[in-house]
Each structure stands twice: as structure tokens, then as C-alpha cells.
mmCIF file of C-alpha atoms in Angstrom:
data_model
loop_
_atom_site.group_PDB
_atom_site.id
_atom_site.type_symbol
_atom_site.label_atom_id
_atom_site.label_comp_id
_atom_site.label_asym_id
_atom_site.label_seq_id
_atom_site.Cartn_x
_atom_site.Cartn_y
_atom_site.Cartn_z
ATOM 1 C CA MET A 762 -14.534 4.468 -26.108
ATOM 2 C CA ILE A 763 -16.624 1.348 -26.842
ATOM 3 C CA ALA A 764 -16.181 1.958 -30.566
ATOM 4 C CA ILE A 765 -12.417 2.222 -30.083
ATOM 5 C CA PHE A 766 -12.396 -1.064 -28.139
ATOM 6 C CA PHE A 767 -14.247 -2.913 -30.916
ATOM 7 C CA LEU A 768 -12.012 -1.330 -33.551
ATOM 8 C CA GLY A 769 -9.019 -2.809 -31.729
ATOM 9 C CA ILE A 770 -10.622 -6.256 -31.750
ATOM 10 C CA ILE A 771 -11.309 -5.957 -35.473
ATOM 11 C CA LEU A 772 -7.662 -5.049 -36.130
ATOM 12 C CA VAL A 773 -6.505 -8.137 -34.237
ATOM 13 C CA ILE A 774 -8.882 -10.394 -36.153
ATOM 14 C CA VAL A 775 -7.783 -8.921 -39.485
ATOM 15 C CA SER A 776 -4.115 -9.420 -38.527
ATOM 16 C CA VAL A 777 -4.670 -13.070 -37.612
ATOM 17 C CA VAL A 778 -6.617 -13.732 -40.809
ATOM 18 C CA GLY A 779 -3.814 -12.008 -42.713
ATOM 19 C CA GLY A 780 -1.308 -14.560 -41.458
ATOM 20 C CA LEU A 781 0.468 -12.640 -38.680
ATOM 21 C CA ASP A 782 1.441 -14.719 -35.636
ATOM 22 C CA LEU A 783 0.440 -13.707 -32.112
ATOM 23 C CA LYS A 784 4.010 -12.686 -31.176
ATOM 24 C CA THR A 785 4.139 -10.229 -34.054
ATOM 25 C CA ILE A 786 0.720 -8.888 -33.139
ATOM 26 C CA ALA A 787 1.767 -8.464 -29.479
ATOM 27 C CA GLY A 788 4.863 -6.600 -30.605
ATOM 28 C CA PHE A 789 2.741 -4.252 -32.662
ATOM 29 C CA PHE A 790 0.686 -3.305 -29.605
ATOM 30 C CA ASN A 791 3.731 -2.880 -27.322
ATOM 31 C CA GLU A 792 4.856 0.741 -26.798
ATOM 32 C CA ASP A 793 8.100 0.143 -24.880
ATOM 33 C CA GLU A 794 10.260 1.511 -27.705
ATOM 34 C CA ALA A 795 8.555 4.896 -27.409
ATOM 35 C CA TYR A 796 10.212 5.308 -23.993
ATOM 36 C CA GLY A 797 13.771 5.149 -25.319
ATOM 37 C CA GLU A 798 16.809 4.225 -23.256
ATOM 38 C CA LEU A 799 17.035 4.061 -19.461
ATOM 39 C CA ILE A 800 17.864 7.464 -17.930
ATOM 40 C CA THR A 801 19.661 7.779 -14.580
ATOM 41 C CA TYR A 802 19.631 10.903 -12.433
ATOM 42 C CA THR A 803 22.179 11.036 -9.599
ATOM 43 C CA THR A 804 23.128 13.447 -6.844
ATOM 44 C CA THR A 805 25.579 13.315 -3.956
ATOM 45 C CA GLN A 806 24.165 16.341 -2.154
ATOM 46 C CA ASP A 807 23.084 15.987 1.458
ATOM 47 C CA ILE A 808 19.365 15.178 1.242
ATOM 48 C CA HIS A 809 17.140 14.623 4.272
ATOM 49 C CA GLU A 810 13.725 14.643 2.577
ATOM 50 C CA VAL A 811 12.492 13.123 -0.695
ATOM 51 C CA ASN A 812 9.197 14.013 -2.390
ATOM 52 C CA PHE A 813 8.208 11.887 -5.390
ATOM 53 C CA SER A 814 4.965 12.540 -7.267
ATOM 54 C CA PHE A 815 4.121 10.647 -10.462
ATOM 55 C CA GLU A 816 1.059 10.488 -12.626
ATOM 56 C CA GLU A 817 1.693 7.024 -14.038
ATOM 57 C CA ARG A 818 4.601 5.023 -12.646
ATOM 58 C CA HIS A 819 5.370 2.013 -10.474
ATOM 59 C CA ILE A 820 7.968 2.799 -7.812
ATOM 60 C CA TYR A 821 10.612 0.627 -6.196
ATOM 61 C CA VAL A 822 12.687 2.169 -3.377
ATOM 62 C CA SER A 823 15.720 0.553 -1.764
ATOM 63 C CA PHE A 824 18.842 1.629 0.121
ATOM 64 C CA SER A 825 22.574 1.124 -0.342
ATOM 65 C CA ASP A 826 25.830 2.083 1.377
ATOM 66 C CA SER A 827 26.656 4.480 -1.477
ATOM 67 C CA ASP A 828 26.539 8.220 -0.714
ATOM 68 C CA GLU A 829 24.767 8.788 -4.034
ATOM 69 C CA ILE A 830 21.045 9.000 -4.730
ATOM 70 C CA GLN A 831 20.186 7.147 -7.933
ATOM 71 C CA PHE A 832 16.941 7.611 -9.827
ATOM 72 C CA ALA A 833 16.505 5.358 -12.882
ATOM 73 C CA TYR A 834 13.545 5.778 -15.230
ATOM 74 C CA TYR A 835 12.244 5.640 -18.771
ATOM 75 C CA ALA A 836 10.679 8.758 -20.277
ATOM 76 C CA HIS A 837 7.964 8.970 -22.926
ATOM 77 C CA GLU A 838 7.848 11.952 -25.266
ATOM 78 C CA ASN A 839 4.573 13.008 -23.617
ATOM 79 C CA ASP A 840 6.092 12.909 -20.120
ATOM 80 C CA ARG A 841 7.018 16.090 -18.339
ATOM 81 C CA TRP A 842 9.667 15.489 -15.666
ATOM 82 C CA SER A 843 10.875 18.051 -13.134
ATOM 83 C CA PHE A 844 13.789 17.753 -10.696
ATOM 84 C CA ASP A 845 14.177 20.204 -7.827
ATOM 85 C CA ASN A 846 16.988 19.878 -5.323
ATOM 86 C CA GLN A 847 17.411 22.581 -2.702
ATOM 87 C CA ASP A 848 17.652 23.049 1.073
ATOM 88 C CA GLY A 849 18.144 19.315 1.599
ATOM 89 C CA ILE A 850 14.878 18.426 -0.147
ATOM 90 C CA LEU A 851 14.773 16.453 -3.395
ATOM 91 C CA ALA A 852 11.480 16.734 -5.316
ATOM 92 C CA ILE A 853 10.861 14.795 -8.528
ATOM 93 C CA THR A 854 7.570 14.887 -10.440
ATOM 94 C CA GLN A 855 6.218 13.268 -13.604
ATOM 95 C CA LYS A 856 3.125 14.365 -15.489
ATOM 96 C CA LYS A 857 1.682 13.354 -18.831
ATOM 97 C CA GLN A 858 1.030 16.045 -21.383
ATOM 98 C CA PHE A 859 -2.524 15.522 -22.576
ATOM 99 C CA ASN A 860 -2.829 14.819 -26.275
ATOM 100 C CA LEU A 861 -6.145 13.485 -27.532
ATOM 101 C CA LEU A 862 -4.629 11.412 -30.332
ATOM 102 C CA ASN A 863 -1.902 9.979 -28.122
ATOM 103 C CA ASN A 864 -4.331 9.167 -25.336
ATOM 104 C CA ILE A 865 -6.529 7.120 -27.677
ATOM 105 C CA THR A 866 -4.307 4.117 -28.254
ATOM 106 C CA PHE A 867 -4.464 0.344 -28.341
ATOM 107 C CA LYS A 868 -0.875 0.016 -27.211
ATOM 108 C CA TYR A 869 0.423 -0.985 -23.798
ATOM 109 C CA THR A 870 3.668 -0.469 -21.903
ATOM 110 C CA SER A 871 5.395 -3.167 -19.858
ATOM 111 C CA LYS A 872 5.652 -2.828 -16.087
ATOM 112 C CA GLU A 873 9.460 -2.851 -16.317
ATOM 113 C CA VAL A 874 9.478 0.284 -18.454
ATOM 114 C CA LYS A 875 6.936 2.024 -16.245
ATOM 115 C CA THR A 876 8.865 1.273 -13.042
ATOM 116 C CA VAL A 877 11.035 3.939 -11.449
ATOM 117 C CA ILE A 878 13.933 2.454 -9.480
ATOM 118 C CA ILE A 879 15.146 4.670 -6.643
ATOM 119 C CA THR A 880 18.224 3.890 -4.556
ATOM 120 C CA LEU A 881 18.829 6.038 -1.477
ATOM 121 C CA PRO A 882 21.892 6.241 0.791
ATOM 122 C CA LEU A 883 21.767 4.576 4.179
ATOM 123 C CA ASP A 884 21.286 6.781 7.256
ATOM 124 C CA MET A 885 20.561 9.974 5.304
ATOM 125 C CA ILE A 886 16.819 10.266 4.621
ATOM 126 C CA HIS A 887 14.443 11.340 7.418
ATOM 127 C CA THR A 888 11.237 12.022 5.463
ATOM 128 C CA ILE A 889 9.727 10.043 2.575
ATOM 129 C CA ASN A 890 6.738 11.304 0.583
ATOM 130 C CA ILE A 891 5.676 9.115 -2.348
ATOM 131 C CA ARG A 892 2.616 9.654 -4.523
ATOM 132 C CA THR A 893 1.555 7.943 -7.751
ATOM 133 C CA ASN A 894 -1.835 8.199 -9.441
ATOM 134 C CA VAL A 895 -1.544 4.887 -11.272
ATOM 135 C CA GLY A 896 1.079 2.399 -10.136
ATOM 136 C CA SER A 897 2.284 0.277 -7.252
ATOM 137 C CA VAL A 898 4.843 1.247 -4.602
ATOM 138 C CA ASP A 899 7.429 -1.082 -3.067
ATOM 139 C CA LEU A 900 9.518 0.292 -0.182
ATOM 140 C CA ASN A 901 12.375 -1.904 1.024
ATOM 141 C CA GLY A 902 13.354 -0.026 4.153
ATOM 142 C CA ALA A 903 16.632 -1.879 4.876
ATOM 143 C CA ASN A 904 16.061 -1.355 8.619
ATOM 144 C CA GLN A 905 16.318 2.420 8.254
ATOM 145 C CA SER A 906 14.804 4.902 10.743
ATOM 146 C CA PHE A 907 12.583 7.744 9.527
ATOM 147 C CA ASP A 908 10.623 10.589 11.070
ATOM 148 C CA TYR A 909 7.835 10.396 8.517
ATOM 149 C CA VAL A 910 6.772 7.934 5.807
ATOM 150 C CA ASN A 911 3.822 8.938 3.615
ATOM 151 C CA ILE A 912 2.868 6.753 0.628
ATOM 152 C CA SER A 913 -0.312 7.087 -1.416
ATOM 153 C CA THR A 914 -1.683 5.803 -4.707
ATOM 154 C CA ASP A 915 -5.029 6.065 -6.465
ATOM 155 C CA THR A 916 -4.771 2.748 -8.315
ATOM 156 C CA GLY A 917 -2.064 0.350 -7.210
ATOM 157 C CA SER A 918 -0.817 -1.692 -4.289
ATOM 158 C CA ILE A 919 1.621 -0.673 -1.548
ATOM 159 C CA LYS A 920 4.281 -2.904 -0.005
ATOM 160 C CA ALA A 921 6.478 -1.540 2.797
ATOM 161 C CA TYR A 922 8.785 -3.531 5.019
ATOM 162 C CA ASP A 923 11.869 -3.543 7.254
ATOM 163 C CA PHE A 924 11.952 0.006 8.590
ATOM 164 C CA GLU A 925 11.310 2.192 11.635
ATOM 165 C CA SER A 926 9.258 5.386 11.637
ATOM 166 C CA LEU A 927 7.681 7.862 14.040
ATOM 167 C CA ASP A 928 4.708 8.593 11.755
ATOM 168 C CA THR A 929 3.612 6.207 8.984
ATOM 169 C CA ARG A 930 0.700 6.733 6.574
ATOM 170 C CA LEU A 931 -0.099 4.340 3.722
ATOM 171 C CA ARG A 932 -3.160 5.036 1.584
ATOM 172 C CA THR A 933 -4.596 3.591 -1.631
ATOM 173 C CA LYS A 934 -7.991 3.964 -3.267
ATOM 174 C CA THR A 935 -7.889 0.755 -5.321
ATOM 175 C CA GLY A 936 -5.227 -1.711 -4.292
ATOM 176 C CA SER A 937 -3.848 -3.744 -1.414
ATOM 177 C CA ILE A 938 -1.544 -2.701 1.425
ATOM 178 C CA ASP A 939 1.069 -5.062 2.858
ATOM 179 C CA ILE A 940 3.326 -3.833 5.673
ATOM 180 C CA GLN A 941 5.743 -6.214 7.385
ATOM 181 C CA ARG A 942 8.551 -6.259 9.963
ATOM 182 C CA THR A 943 8.350 -2.685 11.202
ATOM 183 C CA GLN A 944 9.018 -0.703 14.383
ATOM 184 C CA LEU A 945 6.656 2.261 14.390
ATOM 185 C CA GLU A 946 4.955 4.869 16.526
ATOM 186 C CA THR A 947 1.760 6.192 14.915
ATOM 187 C CA VAL A 948 0.381 4.137 12.009
ATOM 188 C CA TYR A 949 -2.519 4.933 9.660
ATOM 189 C CA LEU A 950 -3.497 2.519 6.859
ATOM 190 C CA SER A 951 -6.373 3.128 4.456
ATOM 191 C CA SER A 952 -7.780 1.435 1.362
ATOM 192 C CA SER A 953 -11.064 1.990 -0.449
ATOM 193 C CA THR A 954 -10.955 -1.326 -2.316
ATOM 194 C CA GLY A 955 -8.315 -3.907 -1.435
ATOM 195 C CA ASN A 956 -6.988 -6.130 1.322
ATOM 196 C CA ILE A 957 -4.764 -4.818 4.118
ATOM 197 C CA SER A 958 -2.172 -7.092 5.703
ATOM 198 C CA VAL A 959 -0.014 -6.256 8.745
ATOM 199 C CA GLY A 960 2.628 -8.598 10.098
ATOM 200 C CA HIS A 961 5.365 -8.476 12.727
ATOM 201 C CA MET A 962 4.678 -4.840 13.558
ATOM 202 C CA HIS A 963 5.644 -3.138 16.806
ATOM 203 C CA ALA A 964 3.784 0.161 17.172
ATOM 204 C CA ASN A 965 2.368 2.617 19.660
ATOM 205 C CA ASP A 966 -1.043 2.828 17.989
ATOM 206 C CA LEU A 967 -2.573 1.419 14.812
ATOM 207 C CA ASP A 968 -5.552 2.789 12.853
ATOM 208 C CA VAL A 969 -6.776 0.726 9.881
ATOM 209 C CA ARG A 970 -9.662 1.769 7.633
ATOM 210 C CA ASN A 971 -11.008 -0.186 4.692
ATOM 211 C CA SER A 972 -14.176 0.230 2.646
ATOM 212 C CA THR A 973 -14.152 -3.046 0.709
ATOM 213 C CA GLY A 974 -11.590 -5.709 1.542
ATOM 214 C CA ASN A 975 -10.252 -7.904 4.307
ATOM 215 C CA VAL A 976 -7.939 -6.810 7.124
ATOM 216 C CA THR A 977 -5.417 -9.231 8.637
ATOM 217 C CA ILE A 978 -3.081 -8.329 11.506
ATOM 218 C CA SER A 979 -0.711 -11.039 12.690
ATOM 219 C CA GLN A 980 2.218 -11.521 15.051
ATOM 220 C CA SER A 981 2.179 -7.861 16.069
ATOM 221 C CA ASN A 982 2.424 -5.832 19.270
ATOM 222 C CA VAL A 983 0.693 -2.475 19.752
ATOM 223 C CA LEU A 984 1.211 -0.618 23.019
ATOM 224 C CA THR A 985 -2.127 1.214 23.094
ATOM 225 C CA THR A 986 -5.053 0.709 20.688
ATOM 226 C CA ILE A 987 -5.676 -1.245 17.515
ATOM 227 C CA LYS A 988 -8.613 0.293 15.665
ATOM 228 C CA VAL A 989 -10.016 -1.405 12.562
ATOM 229 C CA THR A 990 -13.006 -0.044 10.650
ATOM 230 C CA CYS A 991 -14.439 -1.827 7.576
ATOM 231 C CA SER A 992 -17.579 -1.446 5.519
ATOM 232 C CA THR A 993 -17.439 -4.787 3.714
ATOM 233 C CA GLY A 994 -14.775 -7.296 4.642
ATOM 234 C CA LYS A 995 -13.450 -9.741 7.208
ATOM 235 C CA VAL A 996 -11.316 -8.646 10.160
ATOM 236 C CA ARG A 997 -8.784 -11.170 11.415
ATOM 237 C CA LEU A 998 -6.273 -10.780 14.262
ATOM 238 C CA LEU A 999 -3.731 -13.525 14.937
ATOM 239 C CA GLU A 1000 -1.430 -13.603 17.976
ATOM 240 C CA THR A 1001 -1.479 -9.820 18.198
ATOM 241 C CA THR A 1002 -1.350 -7.959 21.518
ATOM 242 C CA ALA A 1003 -2.621 -4.502 22.466
ATOM 243 C CA GLU A 1004 -3.986 -2.616 25.435
ATOM 244 C CA ALA A 1005 -7.303 -2.152 23.641
ATOM 245 C CA TYR A 1006 -8.968 -3.463 20.481
ATOM 246 C CA ASP A 1007 -11.731 -1.621 18.605
ATOM 247 C CA LEU A 1008 -12.848 -3.790 15.683
ATOM 248 C CA LYS A 1009 -15.828 -2.998 13.471
ATOM 249 C CA THR A 1010 -17.173 -4.182 10.133
ATOM 250 C CA SER A 1011 -20.624 -3.710 8.651
ATOM 251 C CA THR A 1012 -20.644 -6.847 6.504
ATOM 252 C CA GLY A 1013 -18.148 -9.543 7.405
ATOM 253 C CA SER A 1014 -16.898 -11.727 10.225
ATOM 254 C CA ILE A 1015 -14.439 -10.842 12.992
ATOM 255 C CA SER A 1016 -11.909 -13.418 14.132
ATOM 256 C CA PHE A 1017 -9.581 -12.879 17.100
ATOM 257 C CA THR A 1018 -7.004 -15.493 18.113
ATOM 258 C CA ASN A 1019 -4.373 -14.976 20.801
ATOM 259 C CA THR A 1020 -3.446 -18.102 22.722
ATOM 260 C CA ASN A 1021 -1.146 -16.082 25.010
ATOM 261 C CA MET A 1022 -4.135 -14.388 26.656
ATOM 262 C CA SER A 1023 -5.599 -17.372 28.486
ATOM 263 C CA GLU A 1024 -4.645 -15.852 31.860
ATOM 264 C CA VAL A 1025 -5.556 -12.267 30.920
ATOM 265 C CA GLU A 1026 -8.785 -10.727 32.202
ATOM 266 C CA ILE A 1027 -10.573 -9.218 29.199
ATOM 267 C CA LYS A 1028 -13.281 -6.592 29.261
ATOM 268 C CA TYR A 1029 -15.563 -7.617 26.402
ATOM 269 C CA ASP A 1030 -18.037 -5.559 24.402
ATOM 270 C CA LEU A 1031 -19.155 -7.812 21.531
ATOM 271 C CA ARG A 1032 -22.175 -7.213 19.304
ATOM 272 C CA VAL A 1033 -23.669 -8.757 16.186
ATOM 273 C CA SER A 1034 -26.944 -7.953 14.423
ATOM 274 C CA THR A 1035 -27.135 -11.008 12.159
ATOM 275 C CA GLY A 1036 -24.799 -13.761 13.304
ATOM 276 C CA THR A 1037 -23.401 -15.331 16.460
ATOM 277 C CA ILE A 1038 -20.696 -14.720 19.043
ATOM 278 C CA ARG A 1039 -18.417 -17.539 20.137
ATOM 279 C CA ILE A 1040 -15.703 -17.342 22.807
ATOM 280 C CA ASN A 1041 -13.362 -20.325 22.979
ATOM 281 C CA GLY A 1042 -15.948 -22.397 21.165
ATOM 282 C CA LEU A 1043 -18.917 -21.477 23.397
ATOM 283 C CA SER A 1044 -21.884 -19.600 21.939
ATOM 284 C CA GLN A 1045 -22.688 -16.262 23.618
ATOM 285 C CA GLY A 1046 -25.707 -15.179 21.584
ATOM 286 C CA ASN A 1047 -25.628 -11.860 19.738
ATOM 287 C CA ARG A 1048 -24.457 -9.592 22.593
ATOM 288 C CA TYR A 1049 -21.765 -10.252 25.173
ATOM 289 C CA THR A 1050 -20.279 -7.789 27.674
ATOM 290 C CA THR A 1051 -18.190 -7.960 30.847
ATOM 291 C CA ALA A 1052 -17.631 -5.195 33.365
ATOM 292 C CA GLN A 1053 -13.924 -5.428 34.131
ATOM 293 C CA GLY A 1054 -10.615 -6.366 32.568
ATOM 294 C CA THR A 1055 -7.039 -5.239 32.039
ATOM 295 C CA VAL A 1056 -7.491 -5.476 28.258
ATOM 296 C CA THR A 1057 -10.496 -4.078 26.378
ATOM 297 C CA LEU A 1058 -11.839 -5.998 23.385
ATOM 298 C CA LYS A 1059 -14.635 -4.289 21.486
ATOM 299 C CA ALA A 1060 -15.947 -5.946 18.325
ATOM 300 C CA GLU A 1061 -19.052 -5.240 16.293
ATOM 301 C CA THR A 1062 -20.483 -6.498 13.010
ATOM 302 C CA SER A 1063 -23.899 -6.046 11.449
ATOM 303 C CA THR A 1064 -23.847 -9.096 9.203
ATOM 304 C CA GLY A 1065 -21.381 -11.782 10.228
ATOM 305 C CA LYS A 1066 -20.041 -13.659 13.221
ATOM 306 C CA ILE A 1067 -17.512 -12.926 15.953
ATOM 307 C CA ASP A 1068 -15.146 -15.710 16.963
ATOM 308 C CA ILE A 1069 -12.765 -15.175 19.921
ATOM 309 C CA THR A 1070 -10.067 -17.712 20.855
ATOM 310 C CA THR A 1071 -7.745 -17.093 23.824
ATOM 311 C CA GLU A 1072 -6.852 -20.633 24.864
#
């Protein structure tokens, strides 16, 4: 692979020396034409569940008042697409046929060509399952209500906003998660490497897990428990209410700000190994606990500080 990389550099240098301009060179390395014309799959059947699984695609999902499902995509000759529509379930998959010569290439494909655009009818879909190995997912929920939303990617970010759901699970191995303006019941968010951002969420319970990256939760209301677990990264909560908070990071600081809790009795369990604890600007050493409170705030970090502001 290293030899192939250097061969590509040599080809570029030779092209420049030969008098080709950079635009021509860029065009040579672009593979968009190999994907042909835009293809659109449509169906007007009554669908209550969609299952999308792609090996290498970005995904954009939106809703319209049409009674037709529209699925627009570009297909490469090495792609293998399958469409299955039965019993109210629409399943679409994309896989790449492995070809050693075709997989060793210097060429790239634009994001536009590798983006699948999906338009779903309003008030029809109850379950959404989306999976892509390489690619980002953007779900514009259009204030729709779902029973289940499950989105996962190996490499790529996830954005989801403006929807309601009973069970929501967003997972990425390498990429960020951004979820905004939602009304949810059970929520699970997970990233191995990437930041997680939550804003204007109303939920019953929220479980956030991150190996490497920061977690920010702002302007949200959770009826029971907010649980955040990080290995390396900062945890930050802004004007977010819950019955209980369980915040933990191994390496990173924890910041909690809620100026509406000045009159609330809080049961604290705060611990740091290397760092300090401050509550409303006052230092509390490296361990601070209280016996009673209507709200439980547990925060722990091995390397970092804990800063609590309630007034």
C-alpha cells in the first residue's frame, strides 16, 4: 500500500512537469463518471418499517407530504444493490463486489455522488433502521413520531433532529453524534472516537458512552437519570435537569452548570484523583459528599477537575 501511495505521488509530479494544470489532474483522479446517472426507486405501498444497510454511502433522510417513498442514488458497476419490499417492511442494501484491481485505485468519488437521498411520507413510518460502514447519516425528522430509531456507522458522523421516539439508539465507532430538538423515551448514544452533542432534548432516561471525545448536553430535560461514561474526554452539562446525574470520565474535566437549581437540595458524591472540586467557586478538595437531597449528582474523574455551578 505504501508503494501504491508513492506511485500516485510520482504520477502527479510527472503530470505537472508534463504541463497539465491542477484542474485537469484533479479530473483525472475523480471517479464520479463511473457511477452513471442518478437512479430513483419509488414505491407507494404502505410501509411501516425501513431497513437500510450500506457498505459505503452517506445517507440523508427527510420527510414530505407525498404518499410516495423516494430513494435516489448513484450506482457503481461494482455495487450490488438489493430491494426487498414485503409485509410493510422496505429493506434496501448496498455492497461492493470485491475486485483486487478495482480496489487498488488512486481515484476518489465526491460526497454528492456517494450520498443516498431518501424521502419518506409523513405519518407512515414507525421503525427506522439505518446502517452504513463508511459514511455519515443525517436524519431530518420533521417532527415525526417513531417507535424505534436505530442508526449506526463504523466511520462517519450522525446528525438527528426534530423527531419523537420511544427507543432511540445512535452509535458510531469513528465520528461525532449530534442530536437536537427531540422528544424521546429511552436514549442510548455511543461513540468510540468523536464528540457527542445533545441539545433541547426531552427524555425519560439518557445513557451516553464515549471512549475518546467530549460530551456536551445542553438545554435538556431528563425525567430520571443522565448517565455519561467517558474514557478520555470532557463532560459538560449546561442548564440540563434530571432526577439523577451519573457522570464519569477517566481523563478529562467535568463541568455542570444549572442556574435554576439554586434552591434545590442536591445530594453530592464528587471525586477526583488528580485535580480539584469547586462548587459555586469554592474549593472542596478532592472528595465531596452530602447525605441528603432531592436530586443526586454523582461525578468522578481520575485526571481532571470538577466544577459545579448552581447559582
